[in-house]
Structures are given as C-alpha cells and as structure tokens.
Amino acid sequence: MFHSRIAPQGEASTEAPILNAMSVDIEDWFQVGAFENTIRRADWDGLEHRVEANTDAVIALFDACGVQATFFTLGWVGERYPKLMQRITDAGHELASHGYDHRRVFTMTPDEFRADTARTRAILEDAGGQPVTGYRAPSFSIDQRTPWAHEILAEQGYAYSSSVAPLVHDHYGWPDSSRFAWRPVAGAGMIELPVTVAEIGRKRVATGGGFFRLLPGALTSYAVRQVNDATHPAVFYFHPWEIDPGQPRVANAPVKSKLRHYTRLEAMAGKLRTLMGKHAWGRTDRVAAQASLRLP
C-alpha cells in the first residue's frame, strides 16, 4: 500500500508518506501548443534558445529542494543539447520521452507515431546513457481517438505512459479516463499514469503546468492530498520556460494564448518550492513501478 499510517497522538508514524511523481516537460518557449499555429517549426532553429539555461535552473531548483524528478524531453532538444541530457541523468533524475518535436499524437498516423517514438528514444538514450522507459505525449494528446498509441508504446517496451489528462479541456483531455493508474493494453504490463486533477463536486480541475501557475497553489496541494487520501500517488508537471520571466514575447499570438503563456511567470519558482516542501516527490518511473504492483 502507498498510504502512510496515521499514528496515534504522541506516537511517530513508522511508514513513509506516499511518493508522488514530480515531472518537467522539456521544451523551449517557442515549442508549446499555445504557439503551434503562430511559430513554424521551420523557424525554430533561428529563434533564441533558452531551454538549456532554463533546464539547468530546474535541475538546481530540484537540488535545492532535495527532489529527484523525471524530465520528459523532446528528441529535438536532446539532439541539440546532448550534454544537458547527461547532466540530467548525472544528477540522478529520470530521462523520458516527450516525442520528437511536440506533434500531438492525434495528428499522426500509427506508423508516424511509431517512428517518432523510436527516433526520440534513440536520441535520448544515446545522449543520456540510460534506458528510456517512460513516455508523455505532447499536450497530453493520447485520448479516445488514438487507441493504437498505447499499443505501440507497449509494443516498444515502455514501462509506463503519463499521457492522459482525465478531464475536459479545450486543447486536450480524456474525461472518461480513470484519475489513477490503469493498464491500457490487455496482456501488457505497461501502465498509464494520468496527470493529477482535483475533483470538486462533479467537476475535474487541472492542477499542473499553467493551471498551477495561474491558480492558487493551495488547489494543487488539495489535489495531492485528495489522491493520497485515496491511497494513490499524485502526478505533477511543469515546463522549464515557466520559470523564465525574461523569455521573448510573441506579439502576434492570440490573446488567450499569450495570457496562458506569460501570466505569473515570475511567481512560478517560489510556488514550486512551496509545493515541493509540502509533499513527498520522486521520479515518475519509481512511482509507476509502485503503482503497477497494485494493478492486476
């Protein structure tokens, strides 16, 4: 069981708290879904790259907080910054796949997806020097439209995916998904570990990334406690550009996209420190391995 024992008054608990998954999706400021219709992929190499410095800042933040985490990384980034991949693994973190260039899964054919995941895994394993056993779809784009995606990941030997957001959202979401770990492919050991949402009445509310940045941090802590009280681990995520208030501004992006992307960047690092101090956090592969033991 994950859940820690509640000790009687005056007695110290002998069990560790539930380990929750801390993760960061490694992509640069211009590679996000909010700008996918504004900035062309063909222009990426000509833009200011800030992902290396921002990811190093995230590594330093985790070190200061005593947290090991998972870095779901684009193959595009790993290809250009192989020494950064090595610094991630040298620091004790997990290196996992975020696809090659942030294409949403439902925009690819099964063959394109298979090639994308194989290419990215080879890049990251070569650069990081460790097996890549975890995958997160760009923009949580595995849903009811892509039943073949989990099958391909299982076929390729991934231990887990953390690619589902179990809620309704204007860009993504699989509202009928379980909030907790489940096996998406019959006869395969791979699990899906959805990102954590809070349940408020009948509504599911996202708590990671921009939602964590924009909404009170207490909401995310509430969601973590809610799933931990149900004896399950939480799964949290953010992006390195979210701790970078000095990043370039995209003037011609839609107003809604700009509001989502740039609001409260200056507050993010402090909110992360507070969150990491309130709960137990670790690598997603370790959380997934524990979760898998509970599933048939």
PDB file of N, CA and C in Angstrom, residues 218-279:
ATOM      1  N   ALA A 218      -2.670  26.393  -3.343  1.00  0.00           N
ATOM      2  CA  ALA A 218      -3.407  25.531  -2.416  1.00  0.00           C
ATOM      3  C   ALA A 218      -4.282  24.529  -3.158  1.00  0.00           C
ATOM      4  N   LEU A 219      -4.723  24.861  -4.381  1.00  0.00           N
ATOM      5  CA  LEU A 219      -5.548  23.926  -5.139  1.00  0.00           C
ATOM      6  C   LEU A 219      -4.769  22.669  -5.489  1.00  0.00           C
ATOM      7  N   THR A 220      -3.517  22.839  -5.908  1.00  0.00           N
ATOM      8  CA  THR A 220      -2.702  21.672  -6.248  1.00  0.00           C
ATOM      9  C   THR A 220      -2.404  20.847  -5.007  1.00  0.00           C
ATOM     10  N   SER A 221      -2.080  21.503  -3.895  1.00  0.00           N
ATOM     11  CA  SER A 221      -1.846  20.758  -2.657  1.00  0.00           C
ATOM     12  C   SER A 221      -3.098  19.999  -2.232  1.00  0.00           C
ATOM     13  N   TYR A 222      -4.258  20.611  -2.437  1.00  0.00           N
ATOM     14  CA  TYR A 222      -5.518  19.935  -2.136  1.00  0.00           C
ATOM     15  C   TYR A 222      -5.663  18.687  -3.001  1.00  0.00           C
ATOM     16  N   ALA A 223      -5.345  18.800  -4.290  1.00  0.00           N
ATOM     17  CA  ALA A 223      -5.464  17.658  -5.202  1.00  0.00           C
ATOM     18  C   ALA A 223      -4.506  16.542  -4.798  1.00  0.00           C
ATOM     19  N   VAL A 224      -3.279  16.915  -4.410  1.00  0.00           N
ATOM     20  CA  VAL A 224      -2.315  15.898  -3.965  1.00  0.00           C
ATOM     21  C   VAL A 224      -2.846  15.173  -2.736  1.00  0.00           C
ATOM     22  N   ARG A 225      -3.340  15.927  -1.764  1.00  0.00           N
ATOM     23  CA  ARG A 225      -3.883  15.299  -0.548  1.00  0.00           C
ATOM     24  C   ARG A 225      -5.093  14.437  -0.881  1.00  0.00           C
ATOM     25  N   GLN A 226      -5.913  14.898  -1.808  1.00  0.00           N
ATOM     26  CA  GLN A 226      -7.120  14.160  -2.181  1.00  0.00           C
ATOM     27  C   GLN A 226      -6.769  12.783  -2.731  1.00  0.00           C
ATOM     28  N   VAL A 227      -5.815  12.710  -3.662  1.00  0.00           N
ATOM     29  CA  VAL A 227      -5.466  11.405  -4.233  1.00  0.00           C
ATOM     30  C   VAL A 227      -4.649  10.572  -3.244  1.00  0.00           C
ATOM     31  N   ASN A 228      -3.806  11.224  -2.434  1.00  0.00           N
ATOM     32  CA  ASN A 228      -3.063  10.476  -1.418  1.00  0.00           C
ATOM     33  C   ASN A 228      -4.005   9.868  -0.383  1.00  0.00           C
ATOM     34  N   ASP A 229      -5.054  10.606  -0.020  1.00  0.00           N
ATOM     35  CA  ASP A 229      -6.036  10.068   0.931  1.00  0.00           C
ATOM     36  C   ASP A 229      -6.765   8.863   0.356  1.00  0.00           C
ATOM     37  N   ALA A 230      -6.817   8.787  -0.971  1.00  0.00           N
ATOM     38  CA  ALA A 230      -7.406   7.619  -1.639  1.00  0.00           C
ATOM     39  C   ALA A 230      -6.357   6.539  -1.886  1.00  0.00           C
ATOM     40  N   THR A 231      -5.185   6.694  -1.263  1.00  0.00           N
ATOM     41  CA  THR A 231      -4.038   5.761  -1.328  1.00  0.00           C
ATOM     42  C   THR A 231      -3.414   5.676  -2.710  1.00  0.00           C
ATOM     43  N   HIS A 232      -3.456   6.767  -3.476  1.00  0.00           N
ATOM     44  CA  HIS A 232      -2.827   6.817  -4.795  1.00  0.00           C
ATOM     45  C   HIS A 232      -1.796   7.949  -4.833  1.00  0.00           C
ATOM     46  N   PRO A 233      -0.787   7.830  -5.712  1.00  0.00           N
ATOM     47  CA  PRO A 233       0.180   8.911  -5.874  1.00  0.00           C
ATOM     48  C   PRO A 233      -0.351   9.999  -6.798  1.00  0.00           C
ATOM     49  N   ALA A 234       0.103  11.213  -6.587  1.00  0.00           N
ATOM     50  CA  ALA A 234      -0.193  12.319  -7.495  1.00  0.00           C
ATOM     51  C   ALA A 234       0.883  12.397  -8.572  1.00  0.00           C
ATOM     52  N   VAL A 235       0.526  12.981  -9.705  1.00  0.00           N
ATOM     53  CA  VAL A 235       1.461  13.197 -10.814  1.00  0.00           C
ATOM     54  C   VAL A 235       1.388  14.676 -11.184  1.00  0.00           C
ATOM     55  N   PHE A 236       2.493  15.390 -10.977  1.00  0.00           N
ATOM     56  CA  PHE A 236       2.541  16.829 -11.227  1.00  0.00           C
ATOM     57  C   PHE A 236       3.528  17.113 -12.354  1.00  0.00           C
ATOM     58  N   TYR A 237       3.268  18.196 -13.108  1.00  0.00           N
ATOM     59  CA  TYR A 237       4.176  18.566 -14.194  1.00  0.00           C
ATOM     60  C   TYR A 237       4.245  20.081 -14.335  1.00  0.00           C
ATOM     61  N   PHE A 238       5.365  20.537 -14.906  1.00  0.00           N
ATOM     62  CA  PHE A 238       5.503  21.929 -15.332  1.00  0.00           C
ATOM     63  C   PHE A 238       6.536  21.969 -16.443  1.00  0.00           C
ATOM     64  N   HIS A 239       6.877  23.171 -16.932  1.00  0.00           N
ATOM     65  CA  HIS A 239       7.813  23.338 -18.049  1.00  0.00           C
ATOM     66  C   HIS A 239       8.943  24.275 -17.638  1.00  0.00           C
ATOM     67  N   PRO A 240      10.133  24.106 -18.187  1.00  0.00           N
ATOM     68  CA  PRO A 240      11.243  24.994 -17.804  1.00  0.00           C
ATOM     69  C   PRO A 240      11.019  26.446 -18.174  1.00  0.00           C
ATOM     70  N   TRP A 241      10.290  26.722 -19.262  1.00  0.00           N
ATOM     71  CA  TRP A 241      10.049  28.110 -19.642  1.00  0.00           C
ATOM     72  C   TRP A 241       9.151  28.819 -18.641  1.00  0.00           C
ATOM     73  N   GLU A 242       8.467  28.049 -17.777  1.00  0.00           N
ATOM     74  CA  GLU A 242       7.559  28.664 -16.816  1.00  0.00           C
ATOM     75  C   GLU A 242       8.277  29.350 -15.662  1.00  0.00           C
ATOM     76  N   ILE A 243       9.584  29.132 -15.538  1.00  0.00           N
ATOM     77  CA  ILE A 243      10.338  29.847 -14.504  1.00  0.00           C
ATOM     78  C   ILE A 243      11.236  30.922 -15.137  1.00  0.00           C
ATOM     79  N   ASP A 244      10.904  31.331 -16.356  1.00  0.00           N
ATOM     80  CA  ASP A 244      11.734  32.263 -17.130  1.00  0.00           C
ATOM     81  C   ASP A 244      10.942  33.510 -17.516  1.00  0.00           C
ATOM     82  N   PRO A 245      10.838  34.499 -16.608  1.00  0.00           N
ATOM     83  CA  PRO A 245      10.078  35.721 -16.937  1.00  0.00           C
ATOM     84  C   PRO A 245      10.686  36.539 -18.067  1.00  0.00           C
ATOM     85  N   GLY A 246      11.978  36.327 -18.357  1.00  0.00           N
ATOM     86  CA  GLY A 246      12.655  37.132 -19.363  1.00  0.00           C
ATOM     87  C   GLY A 246      12.575  36.605 -20.774  1.00  0.00           C
ATOM     88  N   GLN A 247      11.792  35.566 -21.014  1.00  0.00           N
ATOM     89  CA  GLN A 247      11.704  34.971 -22.352  1.00  0.00           C
ATOM     90  C   GLN A 247      11.079  35.937 -23.352  1.00  0.00           C
ATOM     91  N   PRO A 248      11.354  35.761 -24.641  1.00  0.00           N
ATOM     92  CA  PRO A 248      10.770  36.640 -25.667  1.00  0.00           C
ATOM     93  C   PRO A 248       9.246  36.580 -25.660  1.00  0.00           C
ATOM     94  N   ARG A 249       8.628  37.664 -26.096  1.00  0.00           N
ATOM     95  CA  ARG A 249       7.177  37.735 -26.224  1.00  0.00           C
ATOM     96  C   ARG A 249       6.779  37.576 -27.692  1.00  0.00           C
ATOM     97  N   VAL A 250       5.729  36.804 -27.934  1.00  0.00           N
ATOM     98  CA  VAL A 250       5.222  36.575 -29.289  1.00  0.00           C
ATOM     99  C   VAL A 250       4.054  37.530 -29.501  1.00  0.00           C
ATOM    100  N   ALA A 251       4.326  38.630 -30.192  1.00  0.00           N
ATOM    101  CA  ALA A 251       3.334  39.704 -30.295  1.00  0.00           C
ATOM    102  C   ALA A 251       2.091  39.298 -31.075  1.00  0.00           C
ATOM    103  N   ASN A 252       2.248  38.442 -32.091  1.00  0.00           N
ATOM    104  CA  ASN A 252       1.121  38.122 -32.963  1.00  0.00           C
ATOM    105  C   ASN A 252       0.362  36.866 -32.560  1.00  0.00           C
ATOM    106  N   ALA A 253       0.632  36.348 -31.371  1.00  0.00           N
ATOM    107  CA  ALA A 253      -0.108  35.181 -30.893  1.00  0.00           C
ATOM    108  C   ALA A 253      -1.504  35.605 -30.433  1.00  0.00           C
ATOM    109  N   PRO A 254      -2.477  34.694 -30.442  1.00  0.00           N
ATOM    110  CA  PRO A 254      -3.809  35.021 -29.930  1.00  0.00           C
ATOM    111  C   PRO A 254      -3.743  35.507 -28.482  1.00  0.00           C
ATOM    112  N   VAL A 255      -4.630  36.397 -28.139  1.00  0.00           N
ATOM    113  CA  VAL A 255      -4.630  36.981 -26.782  1.00  0.00           C
ATOM    114  C   VAL A 255      -4.754  35.888 -25.721  1.00  0.00           C
ATOM    115  N   LYS A 256      -5.633  34.923 -25.943  1.00  0.00           N
ATOM    116  CA  LYS A 256      -5.819  33.842 -24.976  1.00  0.00           C
ATOM    117  C   LYS A 256      -4.530  33.059 -24.771  1.00  0.00           C
ATOM    118  N   SER A 257      -3.805  32.796 -25.859  1.00  0.00           N
ATOM    119  CA  SER A 257      -2.546  32.064 -25.763  1.00  0.00           C
ATOM    120  C   SER A 257      -1.512  32.864 -24.982  1.00  0.00           C
ATOM    121  N   LYS A 258      -1.450  34.156 -25.228  1.00  0.00           N
ATOM    122  CA  LYS A 258      -0.485  34.994 -24.508  1.00  0.00           C
ATOM    123  C   LYS A 258      -0.801  35.058 -23.019  1.00  0.00           C
ATOM    124  N   LEU A 259      -2.069  35.162 -22.693  1.00  0.00           N
ATOM    125  CA  LEU A 259      -2.447  35.197 -21.282  1.00  0.00           C
ATOM    126  C   LEU A 259      -2.055  33.895 -20.589  1.00  0.00           C
ATOM    127  N   ARG A 260      -2.314  32.769 -21.252  1.00  0.00           N
ATOM    128  CA  ARG A 260      -1.967  31.473 -20.666  1.00  0.00           C
ATOM    129  C   ARG A 260      -0.455  31.314 -20.500  1.00  0.00           C
ATOM    130  N   HIS A 261       0.283  31.797 -21.477  1.00  0.00           N
ATOM    131  CA  HIS A 261       1.709  31.514 -21.501  1.00  0.00           C
ATOM    132  C   HIS A 261       2.520  32.439 -20.588  1.00  0.00           C
ATOM    133  N   TYR A 262       2.187  33.709 -20.518  1.00  0.00           N
ATOM    134  CA  TYR A 262       3.062  34.683 -19.861  1.00  0.00           C
ATOM    135  C   TYR A 262       2.639  35.095 -18.450  1.00  0.00           C
ATOM    136  N   THR A 263       1.406  34.797 -18.055  1.00  0.00           N
ATOM    137  CA  THR A 263       0.919  35.275 -16.761  1.00  0.00           C
ATOM    138  C   THR A 263       1.620  34.567 -15.603  1.00  0.00           C
ATOM    139  N   ARG A 264       2.100  35.361 -14.658  1.00  0.00           N
ATOM    140  CA  ARG A 264       2.686  34.912 -13.387  1.00  0.00           C
ATOM    141  C   ARG A 264       3.925  34.026 -13.545  1.00  0.00           C
ATOM    142  N   LEU A 265       4.685  34.242 -14.594  1.00  0.00           N
ATOM    143  CA  LEU A 265       5.959  33.529 -14.734  1.00  0.00           C
ATOM    144  C   LEU A 265       6.886  33.827 -13.570  1.00  0.00           C
ATOM    145  N   GLU A 266       6.852  35.063 -13.087  1.00  0.00           N
ATOM    146  CA  GLU A 266       7.765  35.465 -12.013  1.00  0.00           C
ATOM    147  C   GLU A 266       7.442  34.782 -10.685  1.00  0.00           C
ATOM    148  N   ALA A 267       6.225  34.245 -10.545  1.00  0.00           N
ATOM    149  CA  ALA A 267       5.822  33.612  -9.290  1.00  0.00           C
ATOM    150  C   ALA A 267       6.088  32.107  -9.266  1.00  0.00           C
ATOM    151  N   MET A 268       6.404  31.533 -10.431  1.00  0.00           N
ATOM    152  CA  MET A 268       6.403  30.076 -10.553  1.00  0.00           C
ATOM    153  C   MET A 268       7.459  29.394  -9.680  1.00  0.00           C
ATOM    154  N   ALA A 269       8.679  29.868  -9.684  1.00  0.00           N
ATOM    155  CA  ALA A 269       9.744  29.190  -8.933  1.00  0.00           C
ATOM    156  C   ALA A 269       9.410  29.132  -7.447  1.00  0.00           C
ATOM    157  N   GLY A 270       8.908  30.237  -6.898  1.00  0.00           N
ATOM    158  CA  GLY A 270       8.554  30.246  -5.489  1.00  0.00           C
ATOM    159  C   GLY A 270       7.416  29.297  -5.170  1.00  0.00           C
ATOM    160  N   LYS A 271       6.425  29.233  -6.054  1.00  0.00           N
ATOM    161  CA  LYS A 271       5.310  28.323  -5.835  1.00  0.00           C
ATOM    162  C   LYS A 271       5.774  26.865  -5.889  1.00  0.00           C
ATOM    163  N   LEU A 272       6.717  26.579  -6.780  1.00  0.00           N
ATOM    164  CA  LEU A 272       7.250  25.219  -6.866  1.00  0.00           C
ATOM    165  C   LEU A 272       7.983  24.833  -5.585  1.00  0.00           C
ATOM    166  N   ARG A 273       8.795  25.747  -5.053  1.00  0.00           N
ATOM    167  CA  ARG A 273       9.495  25.459  -3.794  1.00  0.00           C
ATOM    168  C   ARG A 273       8.509  25.137  -2.682  1.00  0.00           C
ATOM    169  N   THR A 274       7.445  25.913  -2.603  1.00  0.00           N
ATOM    170  CA  THR A 274       6.438  25.666  -1.571  1.00  0.00           C
ATOM    171  C   THR A 274       5.778  24.311  -1.757  1.00  0.00           C
ATOM    172  N   LEU A 275       5.403  23.980  -2.997  1.00  0.00           N
ATOM    173  CA  LEU A 275       4.761  22.694  -3.265  1.00  0.00           C
ATOM    174  C   LEU A 275       5.687  21.537  -2.917  1.00  0.00           C
ATOM    175  N   MET A 276       6.948  21.643  -3.290  1.00  0.00           N
ATOM    176  CA  MET A 276       7.869  20.546  -3.022  1.00  0.00           C
ATOM    177  C   MET A 276       8.131  20.368  -1.536  1.00  0.00           C
ATOM    178  N   GLY A 277       7.954  21.432  -0.765  1.00  0.00           N
ATOM    179  CA  GLY A 277       8.135  21.318   0.668  1.00  0.00           C
ATOM    180  C   GLY A 277       6.966  20.699   1.403  1.00  0.00           C
ATOM    181  N   LYS A 278       5.816  20.569   0.752  1.00  0.00           N
ATOM    182  CA  LYS A 278       4.601  20.101   1.414  1.00  0.00           C
ATOM    183  C   LYS A 278       4.319  18.621   1.235  1.00  0.00           C
ATOM    184  N   HIS A 279       4.927  17.986   0.212  1.00  0.00           N
ATOM    185  CA  HIS A 279       4.604  16.596  -0.098  1.00  0.00           C
ATOM    186  C   HIS A 279       5.888  15.846  -0.452  1.00  0.00           C
TER     187      HIS A 279
END
